[in-house]
PDB file of C-alpha atoms in Angstrom:
ATOM      1  CA  UNK A   1      30.751 -22.676 -22.693  1.00 47.00           C
ATOM      2  CA  UNK A   2      30.550 -22.761 -18.898  1.00 48.00           C
ATOM      3  CA  UNK A   3      31.319 -19.055 -18.835  1.00 52.00           C
ATOM      4  CA  UNK A   4      28.353 -18.378 -21.183  1.00 51.00           C
ATOM      5  CA  UNK A   5      25.999 -20.380 -18.971  1.00 53.00           C
ATOM      6  CA  UNK A   6      27.212 -18.547 -15.873  1.00 52.00           C
ATOM      7  CA  UNK A   7      26.656 -15.180 -17.575  1.00 54.00           C
ATOM      8  CA  UNK A   8      23.167 -16.206 -18.717  1.00 51.00           C
ATOM      9  CA  UNK A   9      22.242 -17.427 -15.229  1.00 47.00           C
ATOM     10  CA  UNK A  10      23.622 -14.261 -13.640  1.00 57.00           C
ATOM     11  CA  UNK A  11      21.615 -12.098 -16.066  1.00 56.00           C
ATOM     12  CA  UNK A  12      18.480 -14.096 -15.305  1.00 48.00           C
ATOM     13  CA  UNK A  13      19.179 -13.927 -11.587  1.00 48.00           C
ATOM     14  CA  UNK A  14      19.692 -10.147 -11.693  1.00 56.00           C
ATOM     15  CA  UNK A  15      16.535  -9.608 -13.743  1.00 51.00           C
ATOM     16  CA  UNK A  16      14.364 -11.452 -11.168  1.00 46.00           C
ATOM     17  CA  UNK A  17      15.999  -9.887  -8.129  1.00 47.00           C
ATOM     18  CA  UNK A  18      14.444  -7.107  -6.142  1.00 47.00           C
ATOM     19  CA  UNK A  19      15.327  -3.877  -8.024  1.00 48.00           C
ATOM     20  CA  UNK A  20      17.285  -2.330  -5.164  1.00 47.00           C
ATOM     21  CA  UNK A  21      19.318  -5.453  -4.356  1.00 47.00           C
ATOM     22  CA  UNK A  22      21.113  -7.058  -7.303  1.00 49.00           C
ATOM     23  CA  UNK A  23      22.227 -10.600  -6.730  1.00 50.00           C
ATOM     24  CA  UNK A  24      19.569 -11.260  -4.102  1.00 48.00           C
ATOM     25  CA  UNK A  25      17.222 -14.195  -4.058  1.00 46.00           C
ATOM     26  CA  UNK A  26      14.349 -13.795  -6.535  1.00 49.00           C
ATOM     27  CA  UNK A  27      11.096 -12.836  -4.865  1.00 53.00           C
ATOM     28  CA  UNK A  28       8.717 -15.754  -4.618  1.00 56.00           C
ATOM     29  CA  UNK A  29       5.906 -13.884  -2.863  1.00 55.00           C
ATOM     30  CA  UNK A  30       4.623 -10.315  -2.829  1.00 54.00           C
ATOM     31  CA  UNK A  31       5.566  -7.929  -0.072  1.00 60.00           C
ATOM     32  CA  UNK A  32       3.065  -7.298   2.721  1.00 55.00           C
ATOM     33  CA  UNK A  33       2.039  -4.029   1.048  1.00 58.00           C
ATOM     34  CA  UNK A  34       1.418  -5.817  -2.252  1.00 58.00           C
ATOM     35  CA  UNK A  35      -0.441  -8.717  -0.644  1.00 60.00           C
ATOM     36  CA  UNK A  36      -2.884  -6.663   1.431  1.00 66.00           C
ATOM     37  CA  UNK A  37      -6.008  -5.725  -0.486  1.00 68.00           C
ATOM     38  CA  UNK A  38      -6.815  -2.004  -0.179  1.00 75.00           C
ATOM     39  CA  UNK A  39      -9.747  -1.333   2.155  1.00 72.00           C
ATOM     40  CA  UNK A  40     -12.126   1.609   2.041  1.00 78.00           C
ATOM     41  CA  UNK A  41     -14.633   1.337   4.931  1.00 76.00           C
ATOM     42  CA  UNK A  42     -17.225   3.465   3.103  1.00 80.00           C
ATOM     43  CA  UNK A  43     -17.427   0.863   0.327  1.00 88.00           C
ATOM     44  CA  UNK A  44     -18.239  -1.836   2.870  1.00 92.00           C
ATOM     45  CA  UNK A  45     -20.912  -0.081   4.923  1.00 97.00           C
ATOM     46  CA  UNK A  46     -24.671  -0.517   4.936  1.00 98.00           C
ATOM     47  CA  UNK A  47     -27.092   1.855   6.619  1.00 98.00           C
ATOM     48  CA  UNK A  48     -29.768   0.371   8.908  1.00 98.00           C
ATOM     49  CA  UNK A  49     -32.595   1.566   6.627  1.00 98.00           C
ATOM     50  CA  UNK A  50     -30.982  -0.096   3.599  1.00 98.00           C
ATOM     51  CA  UNK A  51     -30.495  -3.384   5.431  1.00 99.00           C
ATOM     52  CA  UNK A  52     -34.097  -3.325   6.665  1.00 98.00           C
ATOM     53  CA  UNK A  53     -35.307  -2.787   3.094  1.00 98.00           C
ATOM     54  CA  UNK A  54     -33.284  -5.789   1.897  1.00 98.00           C
ATOM     55  CA  UNK A  55     -34.625  -7.980   4.707  1.00 98.00           C
ATOM     56  CA  UNK A  56     -38.228  -6.808   4.163  1.00 98.00           C
ATOM     57  CA  UNK A  57     -37.951  -7.549   0.437  1.00 98.00           C
ATOM     58  CA  UNK A  58     -36.774 -11.101   1.135  1.00 97.00           C
ATOM     59  CA  UNK A  59     -33.270 -10.466  -0.178  1.00 97.00           C
ATOM     60  CA  UNK A  60     -30.972 -13.443   0.397  1.00 96.00           C
ATOM     61  CA  UNK A  61     -28.533 -11.982   2.904  1.00 98.00           C
ATOM     62  CA  UNK A  62     -26.715 -13.592   5.814  1.00 98.00           C
ATOM     63  CA  UNK A  63     -26.758 -11.656   9.085  1.00 99.00           C
ATOM     64  CA  UNK A  64     -23.534 -12.209  10.995  1.00 99.00           C
ATOM     65  CA  UNK A  65     -23.233 -11.040  14.601  1.00 99.00           C
ATOM     66  CA  UNK A  66     -19.561 -10.744  15.585  1.00 99.00           C
ATOM     67  CA  UNK A  67     -20.176  -9.803  19.215  1.00 99.00           C
ATOM     68  CA  UNK A  68     -19.398 -12.159  22.077  1.00 99.00           C
ATOM     69  CA  UNK A  69     -21.894 -14.927  22.894  1.00 98.00           C
ATOM     70  CA  UNK A  70     -23.051 -13.148  26.060  1.00 98.00           C
ATOM     71  CA  UNK A  71     -23.887 -10.035  24.027  1.00 99.00           C
ATOM     72  CA  UNK A  72     -25.779 -12.127  21.494  1.00 99.00           C
ATOM     73  CA  UNK A  73     -27.838 -13.607  24.342  1.00 98.00           C
ATOM     74  CA  UNK A  74     -28.896 -10.119  25.446  1.00 98.00           C
ATOM     75  CA  UNK A  75     -30.190  -9.103  22.031  1.00 98.00           C
ATOM     76  CA  UNK A  76     -29.696 -10.099  18.398  1.00 98.00           C
ATOM     77  CA  UNK A  77     -31.337  -9.745  15.032  1.00 98.00           C
ATOM     78  CA  UNK A  78     -33.706 -12.510  13.983  1.00 96.00           C
ATOM     79  CA  UNK A  79     -31.945 -15.340  12.101  1.00 97.00           C
ATOM     80  CA  UNK A  80     -28.473 -13.908  12.780  1.00 98.00           C
ATOM     81  CA  UNK A  81     -25.519 -16.284  12.968  1.00 98.00           C
ATOM     82  CA  UNK A  82     -23.124 -15.550  15.836  1.00 99.00           C
ATOM     83  CA  UNK A  83     -19.355 -15.886  15.429  1.00 99.00           C
ATOM     84  CA  UNK A  84     -17.341 -13.587  17.678  1.00 99.00           C
ATOM     85  CA  UNK A  85     -14.662 -11.484  16.038  1.00 98.00           C
ATOM     86  CA  UNK A  86     -12.000 -13.420  17.951  1.00 98.00           C
ATOM     87  CA  UNK A  87     -13.255 -16.732  16.530  1.00 98.00           C
ATOM     88  CA  UNK A  88     -13.827 -15.463  13.001  1.00 98.00           C
ATOM     89  CA  UNK A  89     -10.383 -16.320  11.573  1.00 96.00           C
ATOM     90  CA  UNK A  90     -10.881 -19.981  12.532  1.00 97.00           C
ATOM     91  CA  UNK A  91     -14.615 -20.066  11.713  1.00 97.00           C
ATOM     92  CA  UNK A  92     -14.645 -18.159   8.406  1.00 97.00           C
ATOM     93  CA  UNK A  93     -14.707 -21.436   6.480  1.00 96.00           C
ATOM     94  CA  UNK A  94     -18.242 -21.992   7.830  1.00 96.00           C
ATOM     95  CA  UNK A  95     -19.419 -19.027   5.747  1.00 98.00           C
ATOM     96  CA  UNK A  96     -20.102 -18.935   2.019  1.00 97.00           C
ATOM     97  CA  UNK A  97     -17.541 -16.552   0.471  1.00 96.00           C
ATOM     98  CA  UNK A  98     -19.944 -15.832  -2.413  1.00 96.00           C
ATOM     99  CA  UNK A  99     -22.953 -14.966  -0.231  1.00 98.00           C
ATOM    100  CA  UNK A 100     -23.996 -11.448   0.629  1.00 98.00           C
ATOM    101  CA  UNK A 101     -23.223 -10.942   4.317  1.00 99.00           C
ATOM    102  CA  UNK A 102     -24.265  -8.062   6.574  1.00 99.00           C
ATOM    103  CA  UNK A 103     -22.064  -8.005   9.657  1.00 99.00           C
ATOM    104  CA  UNK A 104     -22.946  -6.222  12.854  1.00 99.00           C
ATOM    105  CA  UNK A 105     -21.664  -5.730  16.378  1.00 99.00           C
ATOM    106  CA  UNK A 106     -22.690  -3.369  19.180  1.00 99.00           C
ATOM    107  CA  UNK A 107     -21.679   0.002  17.692  1.00 98.00           C
ATOM    108  CA  UNK A 108     -20.107  -0.838  14.323  1.00 96.00           C
ATOM    109  CA  UNK A 109     -16.378  -1.056  15.027  1.00 96.00           C
ATOM    110  CA  UNK A 110     -15.834  -4.803  15.398  1.00 98.00           C
ATOM    111  CA  UNK A 111     -18.000  -5.377  12.353  1.00 98.00           C
ATOM    112  CA  UNK A 112     -15.652  -3.212  10.261  1.00 96.00           C
ATOM    113  CA  UNK A 113     -12.733  -5.314  11.494  1.00 96.00           C
ATOM    114  CA  UNK A 114     -14.671  -8.441  10.513  1.00 98.00           C
ATOM    115  CA  UNK A 115     -15.418  -7.049   7.049  1.00 97.00           C
ATOM    116  CA  UNK A 116     -11.731  -6.250   6.571  1.00 94.00           C
ATOM    117  CA  UNK A 117     -10.707  -9.739   7.692  1.00 96.00           C
ATOM    118  CA  UNK A 118     -13.219 -11.497   5.446  1.00 97.00           C
ATOM    119  CA  UNK A 119     -12.272  -9.288   2.506  1.00 93.00           C
ATOM    120  CA  UNK A 120      -8.631 -10.322   2.940  1.00 92.00           C
ATOM    121  CA  UNK A 121      -9.829 -13.950   2.897  1.00 94.00           C
ATOM    122  CA  UNK A 122     -11.551 -13.444  -0.458  1.00 94.00           C
ATOM    123  CA  UNK A 123     -15.113 -12.586   0.555  1.00 96.00           C
ATOM    124  CA  UNK A 124     -16.460 -10.031  -1.926  1.00 92.00           C
ATOM    125  CA  UNK A 125     -19.970  -9.193  -0.708  1.00 97.00           C
ATOM    126  CA  UNK A 126     -19.539  -8.213   2.943  1.00 98.00           C
ATOM    127  CA  UNK A 127     -20.933  -5.060   4.553  1.00 98.00           C
ATOM    128  CA  UNK A 128     -20.777  -3.596   8.049  1.00 98.00           C
ATOM    129  CA  UNK A 129     -23.989  -2.319   9.627  1.00 98.00           C
ATOM    130  CA  UNK A 130     -23.307   1.340  10.407  1.00 98.00           C
ATOM    131  CA  UNK A 131     -23.878   1.965  14.122  1.00 98.00           C
ATOM    132  CA  UNK A 132     -24.334  -1.731  14.881  1.00 99.00           C
ATOM    133  CA  UNK A 133     -27.270  -3.244  16.697  1.00 99.00           C
ATOM    134  CA  UNK A 134     -27.431  -0.184  18.947  1.00 98.00           C
ATOM    135  CA  UNK A 135     -28.346   2.091  16.041  1.00 99.00           C
ATOM    136  CA  UNK A 136     -30.681  -0.599  14.671  1.00 99.00           C
ATOM    137  CA  UNK A 137     -32.493  -0.613  18.033  1.00 98.00           C
ATOM    138  CA  UNK A 138     -32.745   3.188  18.041  1.00 98.00           C
ATOM    139  CA  UNK A 139     -33.897   3.640  14.440  1.00 98.00           C
ATOM    140  CA  UNK A 140     -35.448   0.421  13.144  1.00 98.00           C
ATOM    141  CA  UNK A 141     -36.730  -1.797  15.948  1.00 98.00           C
ATOM    142  CA  UNK A 142     -37.216   0.253  19.098  1.00 97.00           C
ATOM    143  CA  UNK A 143     -38.535  -2.829  20.914  1.00 97.00           C
ATOM    144  CA  UNK A 144     -35.050  -4.370  20.954  1.00 97.00           C
ATOM    145  CA  UNK A 145     -33.216  -4.217  24.253  1.00 97.00           C
ATOM    146  CA  UNK A 146     -30.291  -1.804  24.332  1.00 97.00           C
ATOM    147  CA  UNK A 147     -27.238  -2.186  26.524  1.00 96.00           C
TER     148      UNK A 147
END
């Protein structure tokens, strides 16, 4: 009887083990590759003209500035919330994960990092402003200060 139980447990153990390593501990969590959600930057980008249209039409969208506080003080979009990229992992809980969020920085690189981070945290409706506030100032609101 004991031999039958041991065989059954061994069969169960081998079935749940990682395919390449029989007799190993069953996997309780996915690998890093399995856990990381695929990210295509083009799917998470918004052009300045498109964002302006949404704002002008009264679309309910949160503007998130992920630049440093000193950059925000120089120039920012009206009604934008400022959380620097470095603070975002700790401050993400202040944001609504179901809201539509347009993220911007100076030129558009940090905002892509922020979109990626928030996507990994479960945010579904996040977009990066292509070209950042610099492109916005060149194409949409030429009165904004550039730096």
